Coordinates of C-alpha atoms in Angstrom, one line a residue:
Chain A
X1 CA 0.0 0.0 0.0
X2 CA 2.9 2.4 1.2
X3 CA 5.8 1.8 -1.1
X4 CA 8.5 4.0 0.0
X5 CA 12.0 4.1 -2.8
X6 CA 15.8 5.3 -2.2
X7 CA 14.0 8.4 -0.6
X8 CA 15.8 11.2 0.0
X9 CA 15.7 15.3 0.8
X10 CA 18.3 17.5 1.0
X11 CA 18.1 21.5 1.9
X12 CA 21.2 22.7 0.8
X13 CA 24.5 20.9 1.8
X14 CA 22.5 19.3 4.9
X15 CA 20.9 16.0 4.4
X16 CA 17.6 15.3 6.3
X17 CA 16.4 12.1 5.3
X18 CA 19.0 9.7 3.2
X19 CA 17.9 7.2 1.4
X20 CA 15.2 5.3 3.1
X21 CA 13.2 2.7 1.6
X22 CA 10.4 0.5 3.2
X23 CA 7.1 -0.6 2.5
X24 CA 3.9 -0.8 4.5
X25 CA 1.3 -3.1 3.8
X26 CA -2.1 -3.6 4.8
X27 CA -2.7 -4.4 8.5
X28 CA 0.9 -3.2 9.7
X29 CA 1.1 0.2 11.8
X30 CA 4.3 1.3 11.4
X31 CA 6.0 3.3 14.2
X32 CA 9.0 6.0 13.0
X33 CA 10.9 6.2 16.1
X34 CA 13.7 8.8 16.2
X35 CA 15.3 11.6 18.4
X36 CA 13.7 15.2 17.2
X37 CA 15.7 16.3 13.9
X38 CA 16.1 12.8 12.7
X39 CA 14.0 13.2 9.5
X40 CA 10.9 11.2 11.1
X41 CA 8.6 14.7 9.7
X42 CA 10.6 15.4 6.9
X43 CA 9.7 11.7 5.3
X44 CA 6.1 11.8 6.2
X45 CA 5.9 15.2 4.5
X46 CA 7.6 13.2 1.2
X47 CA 5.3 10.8 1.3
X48 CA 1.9 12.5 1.8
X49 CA 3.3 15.3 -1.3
X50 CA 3.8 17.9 1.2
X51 CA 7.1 18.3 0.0
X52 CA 9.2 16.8 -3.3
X53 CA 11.5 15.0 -2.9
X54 CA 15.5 15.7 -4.0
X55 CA 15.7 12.1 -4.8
X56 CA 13.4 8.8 -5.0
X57 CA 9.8 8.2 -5.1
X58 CA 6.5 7.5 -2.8
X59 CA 3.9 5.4 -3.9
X60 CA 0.8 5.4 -2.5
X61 CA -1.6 2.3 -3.3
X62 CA -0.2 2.5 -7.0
X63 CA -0.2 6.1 -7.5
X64 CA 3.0 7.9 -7.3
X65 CA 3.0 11.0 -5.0
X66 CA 5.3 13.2 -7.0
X67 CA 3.4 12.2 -10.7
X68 CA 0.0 11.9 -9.7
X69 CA -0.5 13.8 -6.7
X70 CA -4.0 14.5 -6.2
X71 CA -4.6 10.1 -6.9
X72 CA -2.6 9.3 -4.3
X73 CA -3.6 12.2 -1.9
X74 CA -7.1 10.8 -2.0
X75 CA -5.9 7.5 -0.6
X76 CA -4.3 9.2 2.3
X77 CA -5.2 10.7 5.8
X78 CA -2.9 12.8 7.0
X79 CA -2.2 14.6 10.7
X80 CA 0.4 16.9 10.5
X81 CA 2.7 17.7 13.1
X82 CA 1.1 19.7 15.8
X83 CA -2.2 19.3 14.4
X84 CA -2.7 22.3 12.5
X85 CA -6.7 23.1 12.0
X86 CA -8.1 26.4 11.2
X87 CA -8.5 28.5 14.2
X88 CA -11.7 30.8 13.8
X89 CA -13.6 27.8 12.1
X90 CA -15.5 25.0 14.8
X91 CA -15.2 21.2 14.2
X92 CA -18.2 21.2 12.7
X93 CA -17.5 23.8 9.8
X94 CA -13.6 22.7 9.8
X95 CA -15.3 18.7 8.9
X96 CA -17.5 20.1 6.9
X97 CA -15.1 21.8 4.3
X98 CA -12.5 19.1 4.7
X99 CA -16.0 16.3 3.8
X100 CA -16.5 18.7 0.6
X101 CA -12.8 18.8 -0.7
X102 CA -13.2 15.3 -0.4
X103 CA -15.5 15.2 -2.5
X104 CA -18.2 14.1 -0.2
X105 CA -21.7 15.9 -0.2
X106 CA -25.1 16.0 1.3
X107 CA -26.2 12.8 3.3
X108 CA -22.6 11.1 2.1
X109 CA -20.9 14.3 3.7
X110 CA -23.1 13.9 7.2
X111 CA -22.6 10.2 7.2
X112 CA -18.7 10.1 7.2
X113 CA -18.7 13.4 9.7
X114 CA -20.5 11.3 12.2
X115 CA -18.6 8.9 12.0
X116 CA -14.9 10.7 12.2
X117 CA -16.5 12.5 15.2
X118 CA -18.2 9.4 16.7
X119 CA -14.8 7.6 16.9
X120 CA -12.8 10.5 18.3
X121 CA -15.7 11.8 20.5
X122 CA -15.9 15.4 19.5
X123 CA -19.7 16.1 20.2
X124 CA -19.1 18.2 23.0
X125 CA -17.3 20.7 21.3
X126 CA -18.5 20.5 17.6
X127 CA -19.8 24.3 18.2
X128 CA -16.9 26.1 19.7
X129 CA -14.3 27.4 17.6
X130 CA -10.9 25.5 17.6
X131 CA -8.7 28.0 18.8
X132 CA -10.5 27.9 22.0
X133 CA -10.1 24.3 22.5
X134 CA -7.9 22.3 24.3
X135 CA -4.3 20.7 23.2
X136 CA -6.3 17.4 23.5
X137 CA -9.3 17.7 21.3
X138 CA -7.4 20.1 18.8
X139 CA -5.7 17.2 18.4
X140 CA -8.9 14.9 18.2
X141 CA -9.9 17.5 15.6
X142 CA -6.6 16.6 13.6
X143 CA -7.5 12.8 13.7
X144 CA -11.1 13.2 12.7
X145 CA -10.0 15.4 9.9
X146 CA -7.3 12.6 8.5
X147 CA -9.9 9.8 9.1
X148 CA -12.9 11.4 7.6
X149 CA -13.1 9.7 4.1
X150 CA -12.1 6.7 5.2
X151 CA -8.4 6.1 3.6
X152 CA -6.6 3.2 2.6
X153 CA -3.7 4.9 4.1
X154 CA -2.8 6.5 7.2
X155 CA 0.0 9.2 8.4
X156 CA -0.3 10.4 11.5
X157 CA 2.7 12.8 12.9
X158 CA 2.6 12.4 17.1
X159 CA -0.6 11.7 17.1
X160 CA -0.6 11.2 20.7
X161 CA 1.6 14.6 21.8
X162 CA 0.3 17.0 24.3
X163 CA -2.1 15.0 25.1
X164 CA -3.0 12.8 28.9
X165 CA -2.7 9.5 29.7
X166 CA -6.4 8.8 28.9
X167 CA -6.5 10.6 25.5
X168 CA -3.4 9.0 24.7
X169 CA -5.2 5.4 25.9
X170 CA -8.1 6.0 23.8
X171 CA -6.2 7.0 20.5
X172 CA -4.1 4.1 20.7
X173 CA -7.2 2.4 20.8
X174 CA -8.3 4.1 18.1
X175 CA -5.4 2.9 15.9
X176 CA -5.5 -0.6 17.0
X177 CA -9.4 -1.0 15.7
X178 CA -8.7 0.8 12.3
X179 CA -5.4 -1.3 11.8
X180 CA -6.6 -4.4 10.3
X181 CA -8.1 -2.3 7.0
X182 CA -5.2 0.2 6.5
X183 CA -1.9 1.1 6.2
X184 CA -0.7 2.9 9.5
X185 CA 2.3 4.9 9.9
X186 CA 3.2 7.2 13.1
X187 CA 5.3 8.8 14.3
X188 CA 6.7 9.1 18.0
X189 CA 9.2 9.3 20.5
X190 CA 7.2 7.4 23.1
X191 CA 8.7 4.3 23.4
X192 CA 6.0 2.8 25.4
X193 CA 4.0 3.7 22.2
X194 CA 5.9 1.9 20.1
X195 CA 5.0 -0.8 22.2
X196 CA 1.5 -0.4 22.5
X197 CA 0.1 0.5 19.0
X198 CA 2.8 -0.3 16.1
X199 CA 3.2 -3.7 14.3
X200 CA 6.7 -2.8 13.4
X201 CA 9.1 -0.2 14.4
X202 CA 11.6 1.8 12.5
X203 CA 14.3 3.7 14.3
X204 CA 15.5 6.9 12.6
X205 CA 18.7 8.6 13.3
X206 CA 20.2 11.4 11.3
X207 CA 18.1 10.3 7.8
X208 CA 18.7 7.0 7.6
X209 CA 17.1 4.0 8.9
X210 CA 19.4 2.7 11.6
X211 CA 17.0 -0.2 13.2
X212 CA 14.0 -1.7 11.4
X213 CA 11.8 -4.8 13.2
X214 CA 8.8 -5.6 15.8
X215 CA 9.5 -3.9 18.3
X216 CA 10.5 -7.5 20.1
X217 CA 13.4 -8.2 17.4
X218 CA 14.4 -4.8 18.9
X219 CA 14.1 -5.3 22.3
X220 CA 16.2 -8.2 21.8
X221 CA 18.8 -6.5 20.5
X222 CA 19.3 -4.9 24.0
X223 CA 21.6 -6.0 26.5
X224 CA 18.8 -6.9 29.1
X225 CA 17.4 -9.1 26.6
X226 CA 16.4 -12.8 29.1
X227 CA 18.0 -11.0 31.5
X228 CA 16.8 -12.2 35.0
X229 CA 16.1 -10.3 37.5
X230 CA 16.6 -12.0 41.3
X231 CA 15.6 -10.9 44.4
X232 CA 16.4 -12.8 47.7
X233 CA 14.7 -12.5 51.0
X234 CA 17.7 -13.3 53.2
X235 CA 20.0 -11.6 51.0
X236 CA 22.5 -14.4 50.5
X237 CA 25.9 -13.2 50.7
X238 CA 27.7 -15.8 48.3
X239 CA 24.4 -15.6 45.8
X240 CA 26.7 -13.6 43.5
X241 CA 29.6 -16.0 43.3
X242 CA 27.3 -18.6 43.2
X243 CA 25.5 -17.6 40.5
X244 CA 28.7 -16.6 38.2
X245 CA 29.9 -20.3 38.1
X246 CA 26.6 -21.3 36.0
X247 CA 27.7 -21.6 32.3
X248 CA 25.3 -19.5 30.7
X249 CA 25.8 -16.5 33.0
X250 CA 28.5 -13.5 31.9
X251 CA 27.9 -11.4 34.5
X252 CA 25.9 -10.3 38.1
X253 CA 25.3 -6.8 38.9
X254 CA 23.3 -5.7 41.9
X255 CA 20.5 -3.0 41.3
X256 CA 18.7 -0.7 43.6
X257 CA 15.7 1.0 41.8
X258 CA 11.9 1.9 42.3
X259 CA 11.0 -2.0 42.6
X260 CA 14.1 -2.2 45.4
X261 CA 17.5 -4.2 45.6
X262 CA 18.3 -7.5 43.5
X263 CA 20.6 -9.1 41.4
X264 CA 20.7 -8.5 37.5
X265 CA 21.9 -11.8 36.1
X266 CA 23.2 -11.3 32.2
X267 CA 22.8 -14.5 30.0
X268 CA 25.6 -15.6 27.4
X269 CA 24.9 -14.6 23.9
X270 CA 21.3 -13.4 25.0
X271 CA 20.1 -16.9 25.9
X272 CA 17.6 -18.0 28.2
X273 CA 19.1 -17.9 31.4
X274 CA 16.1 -19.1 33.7
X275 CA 16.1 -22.6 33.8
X276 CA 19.6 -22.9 35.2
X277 CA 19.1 -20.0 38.0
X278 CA 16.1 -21.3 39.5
X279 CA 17.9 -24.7 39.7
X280 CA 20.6 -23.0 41.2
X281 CA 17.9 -21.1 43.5
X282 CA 16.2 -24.2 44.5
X283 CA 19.4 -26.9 45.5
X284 CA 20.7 -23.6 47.4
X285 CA 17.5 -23.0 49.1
X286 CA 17.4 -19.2 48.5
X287 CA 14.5 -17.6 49.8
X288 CA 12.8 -15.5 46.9
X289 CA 11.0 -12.3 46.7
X290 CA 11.3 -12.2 43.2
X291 CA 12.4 -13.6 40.5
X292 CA 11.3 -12.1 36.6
X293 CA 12.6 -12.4 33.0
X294 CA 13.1 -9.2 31.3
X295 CA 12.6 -9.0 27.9
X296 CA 14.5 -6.1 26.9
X297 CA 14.5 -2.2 27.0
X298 CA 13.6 -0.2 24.4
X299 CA 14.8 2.8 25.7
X300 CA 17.8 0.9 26.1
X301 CA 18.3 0.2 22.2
X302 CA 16.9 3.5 21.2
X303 CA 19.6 5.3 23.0
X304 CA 22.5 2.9 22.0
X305 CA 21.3 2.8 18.3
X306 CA 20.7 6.6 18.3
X307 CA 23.6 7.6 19.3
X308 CA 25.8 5.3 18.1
X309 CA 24.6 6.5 14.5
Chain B
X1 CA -13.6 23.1 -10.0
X2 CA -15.1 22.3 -7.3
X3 CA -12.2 22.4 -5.3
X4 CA -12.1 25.7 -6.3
X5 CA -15.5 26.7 -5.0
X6 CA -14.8 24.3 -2.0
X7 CA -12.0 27.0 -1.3
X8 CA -13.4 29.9 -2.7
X9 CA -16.3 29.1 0.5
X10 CA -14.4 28.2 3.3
X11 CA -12.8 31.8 2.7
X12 CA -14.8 33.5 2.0
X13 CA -16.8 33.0 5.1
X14 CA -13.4 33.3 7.3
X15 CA -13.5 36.5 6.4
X16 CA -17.1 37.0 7.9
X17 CA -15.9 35.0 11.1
X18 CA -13.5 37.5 12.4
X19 CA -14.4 41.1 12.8
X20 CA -12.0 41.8 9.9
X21 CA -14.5 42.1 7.5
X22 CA -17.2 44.7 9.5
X23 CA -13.7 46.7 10.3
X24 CA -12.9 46.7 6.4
X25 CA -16.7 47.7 5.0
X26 CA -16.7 49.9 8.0
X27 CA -13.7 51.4 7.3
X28 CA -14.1 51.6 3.2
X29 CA -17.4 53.3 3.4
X30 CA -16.4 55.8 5.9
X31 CA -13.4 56.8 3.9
X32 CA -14.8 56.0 0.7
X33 CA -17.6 58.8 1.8
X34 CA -15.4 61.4 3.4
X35 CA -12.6 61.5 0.7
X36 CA -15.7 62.1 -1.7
X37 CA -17.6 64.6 0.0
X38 CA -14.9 66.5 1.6
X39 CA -12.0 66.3 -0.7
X40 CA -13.7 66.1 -3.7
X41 CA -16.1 68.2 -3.0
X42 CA -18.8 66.6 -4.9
X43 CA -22.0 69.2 -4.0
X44 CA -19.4 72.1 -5.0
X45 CA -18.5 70.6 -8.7
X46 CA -22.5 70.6 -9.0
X47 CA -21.6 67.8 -11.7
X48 CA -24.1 64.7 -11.6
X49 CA -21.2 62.0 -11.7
X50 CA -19.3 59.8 -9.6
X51 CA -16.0 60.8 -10.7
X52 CA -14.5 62.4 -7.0
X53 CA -15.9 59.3 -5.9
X54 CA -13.5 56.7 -8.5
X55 CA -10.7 59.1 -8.1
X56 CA -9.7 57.9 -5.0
X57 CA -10.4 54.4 -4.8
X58 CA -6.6 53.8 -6.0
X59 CA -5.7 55.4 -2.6
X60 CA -8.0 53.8 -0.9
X61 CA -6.9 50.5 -2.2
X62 CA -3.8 51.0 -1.5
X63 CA -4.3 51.4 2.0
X64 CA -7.3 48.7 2.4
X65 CA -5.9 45.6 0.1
X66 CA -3.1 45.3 1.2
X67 CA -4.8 44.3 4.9
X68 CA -6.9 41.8 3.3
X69 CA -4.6 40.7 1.0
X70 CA -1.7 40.0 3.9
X71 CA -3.4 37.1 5.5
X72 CA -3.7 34.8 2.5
X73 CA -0.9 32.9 2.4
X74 CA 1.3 33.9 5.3
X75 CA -1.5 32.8 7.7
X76 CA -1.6 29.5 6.4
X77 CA 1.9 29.2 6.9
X78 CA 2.7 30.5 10.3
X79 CA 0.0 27.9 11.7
X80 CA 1.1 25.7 9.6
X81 CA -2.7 24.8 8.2
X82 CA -0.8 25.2 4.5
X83 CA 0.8 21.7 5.5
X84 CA -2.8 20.2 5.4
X85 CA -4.3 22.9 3.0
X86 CA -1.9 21.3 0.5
X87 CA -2.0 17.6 1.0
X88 CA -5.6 17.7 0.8
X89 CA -6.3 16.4 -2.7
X90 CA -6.4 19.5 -4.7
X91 CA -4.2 21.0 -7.4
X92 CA -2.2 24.2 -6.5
X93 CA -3.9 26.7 -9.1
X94 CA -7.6 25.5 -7.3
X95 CA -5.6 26.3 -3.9
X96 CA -4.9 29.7 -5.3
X97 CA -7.6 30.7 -7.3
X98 CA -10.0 30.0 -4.3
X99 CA -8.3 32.0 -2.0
X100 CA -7.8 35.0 -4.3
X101 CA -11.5 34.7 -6.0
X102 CA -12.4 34.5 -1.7
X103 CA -10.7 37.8 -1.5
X104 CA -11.6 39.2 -4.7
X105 CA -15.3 38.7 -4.1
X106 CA -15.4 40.3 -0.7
X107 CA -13.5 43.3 -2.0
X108 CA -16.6 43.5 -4.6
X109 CA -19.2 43.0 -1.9
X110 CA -17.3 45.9 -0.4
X111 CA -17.6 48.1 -3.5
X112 CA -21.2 46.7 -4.0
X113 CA -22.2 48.3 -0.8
X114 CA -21.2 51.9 -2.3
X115 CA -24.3 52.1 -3.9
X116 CA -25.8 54.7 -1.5
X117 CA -23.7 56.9 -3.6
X118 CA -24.8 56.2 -6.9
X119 CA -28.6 56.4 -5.5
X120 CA -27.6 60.1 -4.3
X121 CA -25.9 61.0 -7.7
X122 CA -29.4 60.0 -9.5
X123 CA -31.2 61.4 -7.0
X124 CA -29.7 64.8 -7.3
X125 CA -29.1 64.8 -11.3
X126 CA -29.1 62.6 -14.2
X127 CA -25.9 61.2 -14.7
X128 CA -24.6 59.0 -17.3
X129 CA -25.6 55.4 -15.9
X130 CA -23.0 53.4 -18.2
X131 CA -20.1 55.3 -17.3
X132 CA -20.7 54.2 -13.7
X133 CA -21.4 51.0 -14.4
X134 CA -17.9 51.1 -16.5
X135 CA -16.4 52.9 -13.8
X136 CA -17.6 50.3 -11.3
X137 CA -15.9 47.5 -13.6
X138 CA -12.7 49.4 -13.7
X139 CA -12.4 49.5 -10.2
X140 CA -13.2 46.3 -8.9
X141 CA -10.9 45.0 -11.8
X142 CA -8.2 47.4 -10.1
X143 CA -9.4 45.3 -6.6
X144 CA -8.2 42.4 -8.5
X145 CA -4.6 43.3 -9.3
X146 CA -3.7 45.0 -5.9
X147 CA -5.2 41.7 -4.8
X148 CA -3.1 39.2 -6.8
X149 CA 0.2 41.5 -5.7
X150 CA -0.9 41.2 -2.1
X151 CA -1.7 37.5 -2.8
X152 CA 1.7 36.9 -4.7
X153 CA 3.7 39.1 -1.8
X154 CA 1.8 36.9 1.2
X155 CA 2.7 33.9 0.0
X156 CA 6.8 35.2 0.6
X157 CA 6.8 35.5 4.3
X158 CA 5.5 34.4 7.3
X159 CA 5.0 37.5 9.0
X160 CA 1.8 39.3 7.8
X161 CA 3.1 43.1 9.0
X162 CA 5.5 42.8 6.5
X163 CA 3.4 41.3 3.8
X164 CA 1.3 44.3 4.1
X165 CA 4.3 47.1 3.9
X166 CA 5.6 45.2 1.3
X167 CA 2.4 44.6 -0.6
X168 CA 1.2 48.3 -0.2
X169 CA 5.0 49.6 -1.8
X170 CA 4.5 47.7 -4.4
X171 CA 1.2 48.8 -4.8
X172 CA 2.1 52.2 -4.2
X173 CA 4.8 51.7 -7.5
X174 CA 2.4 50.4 -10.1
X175 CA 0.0 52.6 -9.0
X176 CA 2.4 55.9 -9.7
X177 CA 4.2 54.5 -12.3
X178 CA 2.9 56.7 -14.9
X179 CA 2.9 60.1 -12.8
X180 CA 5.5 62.5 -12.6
X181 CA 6.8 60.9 -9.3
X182 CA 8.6 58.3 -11.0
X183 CA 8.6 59.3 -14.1
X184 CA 10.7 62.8 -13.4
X185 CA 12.8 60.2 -11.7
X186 CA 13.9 58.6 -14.9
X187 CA 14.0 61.3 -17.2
X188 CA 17.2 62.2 -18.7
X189 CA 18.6 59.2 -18.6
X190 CA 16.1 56.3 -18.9
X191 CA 15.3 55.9 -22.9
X192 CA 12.5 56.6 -24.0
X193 CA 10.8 52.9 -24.3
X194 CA 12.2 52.0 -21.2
X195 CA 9.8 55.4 -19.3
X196 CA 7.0 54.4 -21.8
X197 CA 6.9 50.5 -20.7
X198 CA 7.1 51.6 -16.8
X199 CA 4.3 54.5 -17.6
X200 CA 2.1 51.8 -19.4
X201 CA 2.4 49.9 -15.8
X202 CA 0.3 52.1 -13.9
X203 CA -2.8 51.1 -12.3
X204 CA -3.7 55.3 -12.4
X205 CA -3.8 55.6 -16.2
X206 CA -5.6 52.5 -17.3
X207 CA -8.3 52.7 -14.3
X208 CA -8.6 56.8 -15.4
X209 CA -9.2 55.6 -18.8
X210 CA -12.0 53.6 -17.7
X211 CA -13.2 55.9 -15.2
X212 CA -14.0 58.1 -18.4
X213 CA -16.7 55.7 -19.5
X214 CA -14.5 53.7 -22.1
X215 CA -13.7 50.3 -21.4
X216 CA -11.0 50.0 -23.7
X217 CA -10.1 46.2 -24.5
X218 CA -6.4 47.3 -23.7
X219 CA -6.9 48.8 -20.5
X220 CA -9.2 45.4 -19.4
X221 CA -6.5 42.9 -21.0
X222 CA -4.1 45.0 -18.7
X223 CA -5.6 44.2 -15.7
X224 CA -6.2 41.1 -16.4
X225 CA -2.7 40.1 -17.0
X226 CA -1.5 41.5 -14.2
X227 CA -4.0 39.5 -11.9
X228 CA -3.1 36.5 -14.3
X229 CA 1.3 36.7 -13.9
X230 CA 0.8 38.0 -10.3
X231 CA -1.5 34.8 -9.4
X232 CA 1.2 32.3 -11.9
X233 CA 4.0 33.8 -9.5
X234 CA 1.5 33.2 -6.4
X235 CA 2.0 29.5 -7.2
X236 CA 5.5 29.4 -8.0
X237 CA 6.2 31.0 -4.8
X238 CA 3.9 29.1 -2.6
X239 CA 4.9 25.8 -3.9
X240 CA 9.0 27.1 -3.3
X241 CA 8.0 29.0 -0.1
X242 CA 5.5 26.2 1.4
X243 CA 8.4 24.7 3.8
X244 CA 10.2 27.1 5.2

């Protein structure tokens, strides 16, 4: 649906996005994950025609971006960065105008309205101009407006910025029940987003695509992947010794965070690690609080990735 | 097509949502009445025609376009609605011929609502109806070129303060161009095609040639090509301009 080619954009000498390709197919929401600057806006504005290209192309469901740009527009919903929306209009008349350029009218034009502001519940408001209304439904406004017709395709720039955990909740939400028919793409820099709402994740650092998987394959590419996490009762004081002699452990480190004090035990080569420490656990007779498999941090390889690059 | 009417809507009414366009009419009438009655003394001439009247709609243009003119493009850019403006599935000369017909037809509903004068004029006298009427033409076809400069200049900056000095200079130039200001200027050392091309520029002699009841094919293809290159450059430069 999204077929993305050897894009690239420069202004002037600087580079902002470098040659990226991917493509998106139906059913996968794919997260652009990147510090800011990377080029996570700059692509999205390639690929919805926004802006040209210096080199490669976008296609859109068959219809190339830069040679037939009003085709593939139609396929697309877009939600710009920061949600731009006429100020002095209300919802209603800001729908309304986007439901004709669309091409819808009459009963069409009310049927698809009611639906885009059914699923991002903006009934209260529909009468108040935008400029009045808060971050939150300014950006609710943004996401009705990109949904209205109904497109194959989906780009939605931070759709979740700005706004509270409950907002955030339900727009996730939102994604999740329109991402069996479409094409997703967001954008973020919420890890825990990543997590929640994308199929596949893409990290982005200075242009180029540095990390590209579900967002598992990257959590495994951190170095608390099948880590385990221990923590004993009685605090036994040759646990740590103890624990370095089992083969498929390279290293032991104490921790002390929110959760409280235990050992971090680091598997060989990233394998699982569990069976032989509860073995070891249960012939010592350690008494244990806890005792947890961590799958790995995100934040972790986001960092290391990003700055590495 | 109907993108363009789409557009052409949606503007026009944004004008009616913000006090902008009661201030405007306000302001056009008032001045539009006292630059009549006052400075060109119209009882005193004890002529039955609206010619104090046209004479200073160029002046009054130039102050008045430029302010409705200044919030076309650079609007759309510093709140960044141009970003979804343009990926909305419309082609760039529907994006800009909406938004200047928008302003163009507002500046006519503003010229429309003039008509108290042209009431008084037939009240007091008989004038000659068609020279009006072509006077009317002539200057809401002048509406339309300080309009596609201010559309053109918007779409250059962000900022619209200095899309309206900017807008009203220019203005201000084509509007003069054919008077002694800048034509003494280049005297003496400009040849002679060179003054007679810059003198042919200026909104002041074509709209005075209509103003005396000929609409002259020249004089109305003048207009229109200025309205047409100024709106041809709008797109360029909105299309270069659009990131920023």
């Amino acid at each position: 649906m999204i077929e993305v080619k050897h894009l690239t954009k420069k202004f002037g000498p600087f580079t902002a996005v470098d040659d990226i390709s991917f493509t998106v197919k139906r059913g996968e929401v794919l997260g652009f994950l990147g510090p800011n600057g990377a080029g996570k806006s700059t692509t999205m504005k390639m690929i919805t025609g926004f802006l040209a290209p210096t080199a490669g192309r976008a296609v859109i469901c068959g219809d190339d971006v830069t040679n037939s740009p009003i085709a593939a527009k139609r396929h697309m919903g877009y939600l710009p960065e920061g949600a731009p929306a006429y100020p002095d209009m209300t919802p209603r008349t800001f729908l309304d105008f986007i439901a004709q350029i669309r091409g819808f009218s009459g009963a069409k034009a009310k049927e698809r309205m009611d639906k885009a502001i059914a699923l991002t519940q903006l009934e209260g408001v529909l009468e108040q101009p935008i400029e009045t209304l808060s971050k939150g439904f300014k950006r609710r406004v943004g996401v009705a407006q990109a949904l209205l017709h109904d497109p194959e395709v989906l780009i939605l720039d931070e759709p979740t910025d700005g706004l509270d955990p409950n907002q955030k909740h339900e727009v996730r939400n939102l994604i999740q029940t329109m991402a069996s028919e479409k094409a997703i793409i967001i954008s973020t820099h919420l890890l825990e987003e990543v997590d929640a709402v994308c199929s596949r994740a893409m990290i982005i650092a200075q242009g180029r695509v540095v990390a590209d998987g579900t967002p598992a394959q990257l959590a495994a590419r951190s170095r608390h992947h099948n880590t385990v996490r221990l923590a004993l009762a009685g605090g036994a004081i040759d646990a740590e010794a103890a624990l370095l002699r089992l083969p498929g452990v390279v290293a032991v480190e104490p921790v002390t965070d929110s959760e409280g004090t235990g050992l971090l035990i680091f598997p060989r080569n990233g394998q699982s690690i569990v069976a032989e420490v509860s073995d070891l656990v249960r012939t010592a007779r350690w008494e244990v609080a806890a005792l947890r498999v961590e799958r790995g941090r995100l934040d972790e390889v986001f960092r290391n990735i990003t700055t590495a690059a | 097509m109907h993108s363009t009417a789409v557009i052409f809507r949606r503007e026009l009414a944004s004008y009616f949502a913000t006090p902008l366009a009661y201030v405007f009419i306000v302001i056009f009438l008032v001045m539009a009445g006292t630059l009549t009655f006052f400075l060109g003394n119209f009882f005193e001439r004890g002529q039955a025609d609206l010619q104090p009247f046209f004479s200073f709609h160029p002046w009054l243009y130039l102050v008045l376009i430029p302010a409705l003119a200044m919030r076309l493009w650079s609007d759309e850019r510093k709140s960044g609605t141009i970003e979804l403006f343009l990926t909305l599935p419309i082609s760039m000369a529907a994006a800009v011929l909406g938004k200047f017909l928008a302003a163009w037809a507002f500046s006519g509903i503003a010229l429309a609502l003039t008509f108290p004068f042209w009431i008084t004029v037939n009240y007091l006298g008989s004038p000659d109806n068609g020279v009006v009427l072509a006077s009317y033409i002539g200057s809401f076809l002048m509406a339309g070129s300080f309009l596609a400069v201010g559309a053109c200049i918007s779409a250059l900056t962000k900022n619209q303060v200095i899309a309206f000095v900017l807008t009203a200079a220019v203005c201000f130039f084509f509007t003069v161009a054919g008077s002694s200001i800048v034509l003494g200027f280049l005297q003496g050392w400009a040849p002679e095609p060179v003054i007679r091309t810059i003198a042919s520029f200026s909104f002041l002699t074509h709209f005075s040639a209509i103003v005396r009841g000929v609409i002259d094919l020249r004089d109305a293809v003048y207009f229109a090509s200025v309205i047409g290159l100024f709106l041809f450059a709008n797109a360029i430069l909105v299309d270069l301009k659009k990131a920023d």
